[in-house]
Short mmCIF file of C-alpha atoms in Angstrom, two decimals:
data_model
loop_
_atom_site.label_atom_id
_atom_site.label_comp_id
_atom_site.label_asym_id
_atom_site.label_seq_id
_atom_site.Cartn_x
_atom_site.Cartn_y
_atom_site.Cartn_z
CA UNK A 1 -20.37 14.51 38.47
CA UNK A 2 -22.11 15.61 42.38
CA UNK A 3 -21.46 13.45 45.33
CA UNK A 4 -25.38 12.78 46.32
CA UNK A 5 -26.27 11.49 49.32
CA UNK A 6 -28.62 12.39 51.94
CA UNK A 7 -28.37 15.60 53.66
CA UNK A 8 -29.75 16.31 57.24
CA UNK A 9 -29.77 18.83 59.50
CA UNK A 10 -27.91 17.92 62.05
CA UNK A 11 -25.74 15.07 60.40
CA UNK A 12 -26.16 11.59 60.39
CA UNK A 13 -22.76 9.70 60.28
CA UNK A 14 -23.41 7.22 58.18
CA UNK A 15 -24.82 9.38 55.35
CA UNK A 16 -21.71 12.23 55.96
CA UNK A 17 -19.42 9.08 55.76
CA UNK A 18 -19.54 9.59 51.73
CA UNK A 19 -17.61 12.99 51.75
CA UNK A 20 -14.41 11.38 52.87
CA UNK A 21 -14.61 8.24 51.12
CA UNK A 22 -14.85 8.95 48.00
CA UNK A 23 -12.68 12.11 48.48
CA UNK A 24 -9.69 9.73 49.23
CA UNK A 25 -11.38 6.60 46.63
CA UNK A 26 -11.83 8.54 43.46
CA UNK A 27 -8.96 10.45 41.27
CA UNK A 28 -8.66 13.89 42.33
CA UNK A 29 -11.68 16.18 39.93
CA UNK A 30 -13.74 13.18 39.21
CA UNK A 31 -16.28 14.41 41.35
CA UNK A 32 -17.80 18.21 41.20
CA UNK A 33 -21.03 19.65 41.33
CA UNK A 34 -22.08 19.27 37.76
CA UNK A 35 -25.35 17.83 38.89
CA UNK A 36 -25.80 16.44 35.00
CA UNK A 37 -24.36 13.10 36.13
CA UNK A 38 -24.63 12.09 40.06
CA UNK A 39 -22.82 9.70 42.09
CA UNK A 40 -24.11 7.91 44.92
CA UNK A 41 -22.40 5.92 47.29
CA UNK A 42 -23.70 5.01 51.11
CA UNK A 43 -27.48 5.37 52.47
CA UNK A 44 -30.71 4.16 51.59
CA UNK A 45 -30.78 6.96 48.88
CA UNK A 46 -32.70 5.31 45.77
CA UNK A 47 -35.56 6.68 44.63
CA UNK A 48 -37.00 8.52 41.67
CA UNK A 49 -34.92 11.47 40.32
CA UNK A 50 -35.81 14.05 38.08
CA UNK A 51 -34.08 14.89 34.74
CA UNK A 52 -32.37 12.57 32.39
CA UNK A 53 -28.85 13.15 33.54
CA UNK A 54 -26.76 9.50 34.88
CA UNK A 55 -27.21 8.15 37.79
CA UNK A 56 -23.68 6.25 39.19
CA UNK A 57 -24.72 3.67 42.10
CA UNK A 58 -21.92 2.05 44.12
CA UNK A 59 -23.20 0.53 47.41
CA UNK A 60 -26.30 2.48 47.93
CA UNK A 61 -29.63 0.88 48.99
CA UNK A 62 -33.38 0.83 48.98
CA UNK A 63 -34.52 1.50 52.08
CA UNK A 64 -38.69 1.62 51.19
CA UNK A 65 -39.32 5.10 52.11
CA UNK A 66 -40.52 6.23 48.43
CA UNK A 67 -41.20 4.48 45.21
CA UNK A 68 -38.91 2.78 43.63
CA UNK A 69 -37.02 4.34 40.85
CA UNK A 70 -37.25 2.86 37.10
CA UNK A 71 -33.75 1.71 36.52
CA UNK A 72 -34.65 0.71 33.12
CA UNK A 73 -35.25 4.51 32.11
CA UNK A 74 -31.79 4.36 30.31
CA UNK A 75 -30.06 6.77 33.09
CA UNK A 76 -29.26 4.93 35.78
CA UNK A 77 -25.69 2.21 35.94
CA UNK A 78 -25.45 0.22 39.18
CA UNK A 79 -22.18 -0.78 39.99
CA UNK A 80 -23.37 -2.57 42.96
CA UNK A 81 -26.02 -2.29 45.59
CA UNK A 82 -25.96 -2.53 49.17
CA UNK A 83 -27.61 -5.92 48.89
CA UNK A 84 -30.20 -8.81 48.02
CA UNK A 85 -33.03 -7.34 48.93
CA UNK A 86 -32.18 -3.79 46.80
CA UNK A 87 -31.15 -6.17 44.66
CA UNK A 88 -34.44 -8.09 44.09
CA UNK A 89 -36.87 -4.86 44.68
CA UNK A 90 -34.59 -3.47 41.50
CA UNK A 91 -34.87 -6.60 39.33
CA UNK A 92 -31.05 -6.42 39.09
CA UNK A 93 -28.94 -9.61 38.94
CA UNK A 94 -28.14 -11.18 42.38
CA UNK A 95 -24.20 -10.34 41.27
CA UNK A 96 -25.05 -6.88 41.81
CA UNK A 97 -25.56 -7.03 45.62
CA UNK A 98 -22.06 -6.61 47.14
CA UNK A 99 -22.54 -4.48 50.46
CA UNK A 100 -22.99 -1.29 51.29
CA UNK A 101 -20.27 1.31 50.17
CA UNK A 102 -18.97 2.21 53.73
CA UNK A 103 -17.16 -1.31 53.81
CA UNK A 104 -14.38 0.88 51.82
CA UNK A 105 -13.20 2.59 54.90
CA UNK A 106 -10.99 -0.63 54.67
CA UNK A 107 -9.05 0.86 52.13
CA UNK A 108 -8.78 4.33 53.08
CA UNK A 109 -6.25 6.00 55.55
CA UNK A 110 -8.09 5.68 59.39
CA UNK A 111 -7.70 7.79 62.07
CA UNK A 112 -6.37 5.80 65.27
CA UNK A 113 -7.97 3.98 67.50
CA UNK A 114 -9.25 5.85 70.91
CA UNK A 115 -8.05 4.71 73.90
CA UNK A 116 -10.38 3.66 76.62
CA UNK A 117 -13.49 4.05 74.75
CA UNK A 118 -14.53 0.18 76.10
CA UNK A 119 -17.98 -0.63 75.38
CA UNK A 120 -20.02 2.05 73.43
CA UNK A 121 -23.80 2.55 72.16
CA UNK A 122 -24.99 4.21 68.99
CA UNK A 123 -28.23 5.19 68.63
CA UNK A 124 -30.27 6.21 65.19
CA UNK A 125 -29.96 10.08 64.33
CA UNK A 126 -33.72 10.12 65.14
CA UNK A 127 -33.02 8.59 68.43
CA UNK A 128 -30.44 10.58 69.82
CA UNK A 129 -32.56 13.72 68.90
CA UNK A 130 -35.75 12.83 70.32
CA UNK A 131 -34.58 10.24 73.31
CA UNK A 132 -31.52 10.34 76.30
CA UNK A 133 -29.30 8.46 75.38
CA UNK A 134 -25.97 10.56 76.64
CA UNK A 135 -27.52 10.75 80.19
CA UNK A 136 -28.65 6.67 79.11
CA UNK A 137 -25.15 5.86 78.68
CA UNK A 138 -23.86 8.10 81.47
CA UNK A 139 -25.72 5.62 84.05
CA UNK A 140 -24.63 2.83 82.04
CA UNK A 141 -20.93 3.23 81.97
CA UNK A 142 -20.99 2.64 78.23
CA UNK A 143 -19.13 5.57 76.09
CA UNK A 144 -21.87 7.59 74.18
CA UNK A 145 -21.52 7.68 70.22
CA UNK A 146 -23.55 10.44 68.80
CA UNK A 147 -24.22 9.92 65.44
CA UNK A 148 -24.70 13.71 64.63
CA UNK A 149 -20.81 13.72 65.77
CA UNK A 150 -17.31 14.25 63.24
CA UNK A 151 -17.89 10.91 61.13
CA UNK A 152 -13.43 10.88 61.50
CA UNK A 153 -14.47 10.91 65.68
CA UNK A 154 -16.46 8.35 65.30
CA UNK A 155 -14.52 6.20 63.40
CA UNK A 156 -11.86 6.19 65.64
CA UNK A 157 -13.97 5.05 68.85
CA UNK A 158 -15.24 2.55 67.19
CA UNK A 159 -11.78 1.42 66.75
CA UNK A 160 -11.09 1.86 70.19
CA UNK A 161 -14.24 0.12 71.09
CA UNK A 162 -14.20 -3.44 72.72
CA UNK A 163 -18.15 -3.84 71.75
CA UNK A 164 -20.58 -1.55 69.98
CA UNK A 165 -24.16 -1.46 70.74
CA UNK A 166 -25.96 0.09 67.89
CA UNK A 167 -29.35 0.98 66.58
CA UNK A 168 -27.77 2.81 63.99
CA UNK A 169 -27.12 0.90 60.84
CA UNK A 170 -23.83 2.57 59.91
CA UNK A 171 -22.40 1.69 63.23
CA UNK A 172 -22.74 -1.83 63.12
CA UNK A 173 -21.15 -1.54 59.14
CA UNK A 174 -18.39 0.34 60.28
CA UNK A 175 -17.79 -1.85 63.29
CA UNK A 176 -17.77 -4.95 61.11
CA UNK A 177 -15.61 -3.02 58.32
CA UNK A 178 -13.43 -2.36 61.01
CA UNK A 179 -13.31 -5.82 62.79
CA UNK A 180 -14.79 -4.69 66.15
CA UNK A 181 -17.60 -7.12 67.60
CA UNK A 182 -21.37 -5.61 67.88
CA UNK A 183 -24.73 -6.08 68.88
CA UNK A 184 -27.51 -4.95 66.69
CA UNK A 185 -30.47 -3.22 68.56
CA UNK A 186 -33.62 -2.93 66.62
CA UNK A 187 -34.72 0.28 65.27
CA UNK A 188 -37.42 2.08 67.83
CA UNK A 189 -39.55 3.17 63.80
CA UNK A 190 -39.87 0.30 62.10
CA UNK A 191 -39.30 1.75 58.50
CA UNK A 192 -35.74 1.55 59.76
CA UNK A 193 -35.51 -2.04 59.94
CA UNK A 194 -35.54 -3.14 56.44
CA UNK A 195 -32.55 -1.91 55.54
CA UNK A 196 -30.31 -4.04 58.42
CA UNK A 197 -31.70 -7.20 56.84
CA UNK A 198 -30.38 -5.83 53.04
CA UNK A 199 -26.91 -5.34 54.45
CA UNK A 200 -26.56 -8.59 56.86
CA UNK A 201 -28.01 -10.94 54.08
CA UNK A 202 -24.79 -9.68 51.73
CA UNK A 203 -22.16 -10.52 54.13
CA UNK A 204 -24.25 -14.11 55.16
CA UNK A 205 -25.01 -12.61 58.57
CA UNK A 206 -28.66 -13.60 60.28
CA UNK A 207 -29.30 -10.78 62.54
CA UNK A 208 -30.01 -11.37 66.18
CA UNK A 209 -31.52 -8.43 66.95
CA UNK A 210 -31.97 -7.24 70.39
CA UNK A 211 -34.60 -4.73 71.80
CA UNK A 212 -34.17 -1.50 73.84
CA UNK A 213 -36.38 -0.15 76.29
CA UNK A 214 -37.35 3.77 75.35
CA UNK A 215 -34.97 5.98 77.34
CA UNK A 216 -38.46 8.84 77.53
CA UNK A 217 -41.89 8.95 77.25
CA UNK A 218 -41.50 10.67 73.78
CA UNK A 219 -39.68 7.14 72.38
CA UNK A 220 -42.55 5.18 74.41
CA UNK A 221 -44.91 7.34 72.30
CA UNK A 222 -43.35 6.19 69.18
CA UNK A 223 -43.34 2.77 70.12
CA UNK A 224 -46.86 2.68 71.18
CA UNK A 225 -47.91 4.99 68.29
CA UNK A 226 -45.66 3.69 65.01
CA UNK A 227 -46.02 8.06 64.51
CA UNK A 228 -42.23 9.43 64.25
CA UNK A 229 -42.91 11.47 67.55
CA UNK A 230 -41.61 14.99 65.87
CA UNK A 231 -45.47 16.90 66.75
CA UNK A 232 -45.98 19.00 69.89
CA UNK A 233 -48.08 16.01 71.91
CA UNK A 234 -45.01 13.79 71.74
CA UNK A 235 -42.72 16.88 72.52
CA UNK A 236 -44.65 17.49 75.73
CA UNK A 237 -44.23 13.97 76.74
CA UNK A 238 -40.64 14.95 77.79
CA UNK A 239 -41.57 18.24 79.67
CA UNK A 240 -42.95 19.38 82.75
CA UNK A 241 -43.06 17.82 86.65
CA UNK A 242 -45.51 15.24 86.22
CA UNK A 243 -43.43 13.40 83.45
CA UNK A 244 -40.22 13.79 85.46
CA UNK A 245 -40.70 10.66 87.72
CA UNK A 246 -41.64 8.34 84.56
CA UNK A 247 -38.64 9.73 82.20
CA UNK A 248 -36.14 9.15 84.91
CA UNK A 249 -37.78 5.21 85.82
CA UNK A 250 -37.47 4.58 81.60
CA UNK A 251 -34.02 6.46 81.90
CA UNK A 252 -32.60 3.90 84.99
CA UNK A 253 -34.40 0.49 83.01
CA UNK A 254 -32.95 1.52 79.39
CA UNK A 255 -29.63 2.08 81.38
CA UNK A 256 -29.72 -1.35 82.81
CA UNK A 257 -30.93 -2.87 79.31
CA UNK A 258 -27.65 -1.79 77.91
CA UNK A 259 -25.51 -3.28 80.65
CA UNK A 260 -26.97 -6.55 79.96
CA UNK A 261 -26.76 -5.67 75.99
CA UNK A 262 -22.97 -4.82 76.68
CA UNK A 263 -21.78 -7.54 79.24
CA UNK A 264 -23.75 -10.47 78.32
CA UNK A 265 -24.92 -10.50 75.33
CA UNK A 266 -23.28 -12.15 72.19
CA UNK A 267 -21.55 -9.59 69.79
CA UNK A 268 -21.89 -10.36 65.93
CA UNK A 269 -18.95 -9.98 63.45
CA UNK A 270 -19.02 -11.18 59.80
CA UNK A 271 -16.24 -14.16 58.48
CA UNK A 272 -12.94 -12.81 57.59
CA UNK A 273 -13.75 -14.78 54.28
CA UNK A 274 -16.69 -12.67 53.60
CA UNK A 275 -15.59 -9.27 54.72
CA UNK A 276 -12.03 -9.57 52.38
CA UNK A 277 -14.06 -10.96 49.81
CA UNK A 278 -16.77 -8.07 49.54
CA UNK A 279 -13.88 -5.45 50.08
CA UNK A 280 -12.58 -6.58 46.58
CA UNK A 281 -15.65 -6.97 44.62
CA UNK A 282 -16.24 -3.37 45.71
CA UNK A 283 -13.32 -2.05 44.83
CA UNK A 284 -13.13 -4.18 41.69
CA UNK A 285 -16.06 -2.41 40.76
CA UNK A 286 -15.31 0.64 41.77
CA UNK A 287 -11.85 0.72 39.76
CA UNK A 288 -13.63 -0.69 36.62
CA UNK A 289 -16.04 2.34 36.64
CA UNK A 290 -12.58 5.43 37.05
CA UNK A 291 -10.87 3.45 34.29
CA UNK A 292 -13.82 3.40 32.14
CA UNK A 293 -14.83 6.52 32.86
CA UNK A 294 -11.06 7.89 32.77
CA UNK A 295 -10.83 6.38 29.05
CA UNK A 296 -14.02 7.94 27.85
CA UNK A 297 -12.90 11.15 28.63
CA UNK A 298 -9.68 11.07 27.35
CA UNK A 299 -11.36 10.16 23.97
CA UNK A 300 -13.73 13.21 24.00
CA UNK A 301 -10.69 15.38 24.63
CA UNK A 302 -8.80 13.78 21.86
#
């Protein structure tokens, strides 16, 4: 059975996440890379497949960038989903939408926490490739979490965080997982945004999302455009004299924008109640599957 999850070049930290979760979650050789049965656990990851080989879901999501896969094809068995909305888009029973998988850090060995991290910003993978948010954060006085960084780094200054800032999805679930207070930042593409709402609405959270200025003219180009600001016209934008007065004025207003987002603005953090309670329907789940899984083996062998 393959670990499957999405794979980018450079990482994304909530996506490489999966490797050491289910590493440490699952009994030692469940998972391989037979790809006749596949596992999924975090990201927005469901979509058609090919082949007729299982499909395992625990905690993954629909995140409406492809069609929606036919989960009545006879290969696919949902543990859970990341939430209602997957949930509902699936035709799955409302019982199915727990949270998203990465709320099992809570039972896994953590690295500590970092000292003097303070308050820190995450922007999306997309983000931190195309914007400036180090420099951003730099001006800011806010630590800078790269989400192409170790996923084990990053966990631990979150820890050490006293707020997080984040446009990236996984930061705020880890923060919450974790019990550290953030603010949620909308995404600058809006086919990231769906997604948030799927996760909040399974711990009972009602976003308040704040916006963020665009820290260069390439992220004002993909607010202005809705285009994902990858082609040569929008990689120009950053370049050359004539920009360099403009990207340092958006540079100096984002930095102030997450001052105020750090200092003054009202963190979110799930109930107790509902974090401890969708920690053990997870893992409830979760066991149910090894055992059954465990026992089905053990009768093929015999």
């Amino acid at each position: 059975m393959k670990l499957t999850y999405f794979r980018h070049d450079p990482p994304n930290f909530g996506d490489e996440l999966n490797e050491g979760l289910w590493r440490h979650l699952l009994p030692q050789g469940f998972l391989d890379e037979d790809e006749a049965e596949l596992f999924f656990g975090a990201g927005s990851i469901l979509r058609t497949y090919p082949g007729t080989g299982m499909k395992h879901v625990a905690g993954s999501g629909y995140g409406g960038y492809s069609a929606l896969p036919d989960i009545r094809d006879g290969t696919w068995n949902i543990l859970w989903v990341r939430g209602p909305l997957t949930a509902a888009r699936l035709g799955l029973d409302p019982a199915r939408a727990i949270c998203d998988a990465a709320i099992l850090l809570r039972e896994t060995p953590l690295p500590p926490p970092e000292e003097g991290v303070g308050a820190a910003f995450m922007p999306h993978f997309e983000s931190a490739a195309r914007g400036d948010w180090a420099e951003v954060c730099a001006r800011a006085g806010l630590a800078y979490l790269d989400p192409r960084d170790d996923p084990a780094r990053l966990v631990a200054r979150i820890r050490g965080a006293r707020v997080v800032v984040t446009e990236a999805m996984h930061g705020a679930i880890v923060a919450d997982a974790l019990r550290r207070p953030w603010v949620p930042v909308l995404p600058f593409h809006p086919t990231h945004r769906m997604k948030w709402e799927d996760w909040a609405a399974s711990l009972g959270l009602a976003l308040r999302r704040a916006r963020l200025p665009p820290s260069n003219l390439r992220e004002a180009y993909v607010l202005a455009t809705g285009l994902q600001g990858k082609g040569a016209r929008s990689a120009r934008l950053a370049q050359g004299r004539a920009v360099a007065p403009l990207n340092e004025a958006l540079r100096d207003r984002a930095a102030r924008r997450l001052i105020e987002l750090a200092e003054r603005t009202e963190p979110m953090l799930s109930a107790d109640a509902a974090i401890e309670r969708a920690t053990t329907r997870c893992r409830e789940a979760l066991d149910a599957f090894v055992r059954s899984r465990t026992e089905r083996v053990r009768a093929l062998r015999a």
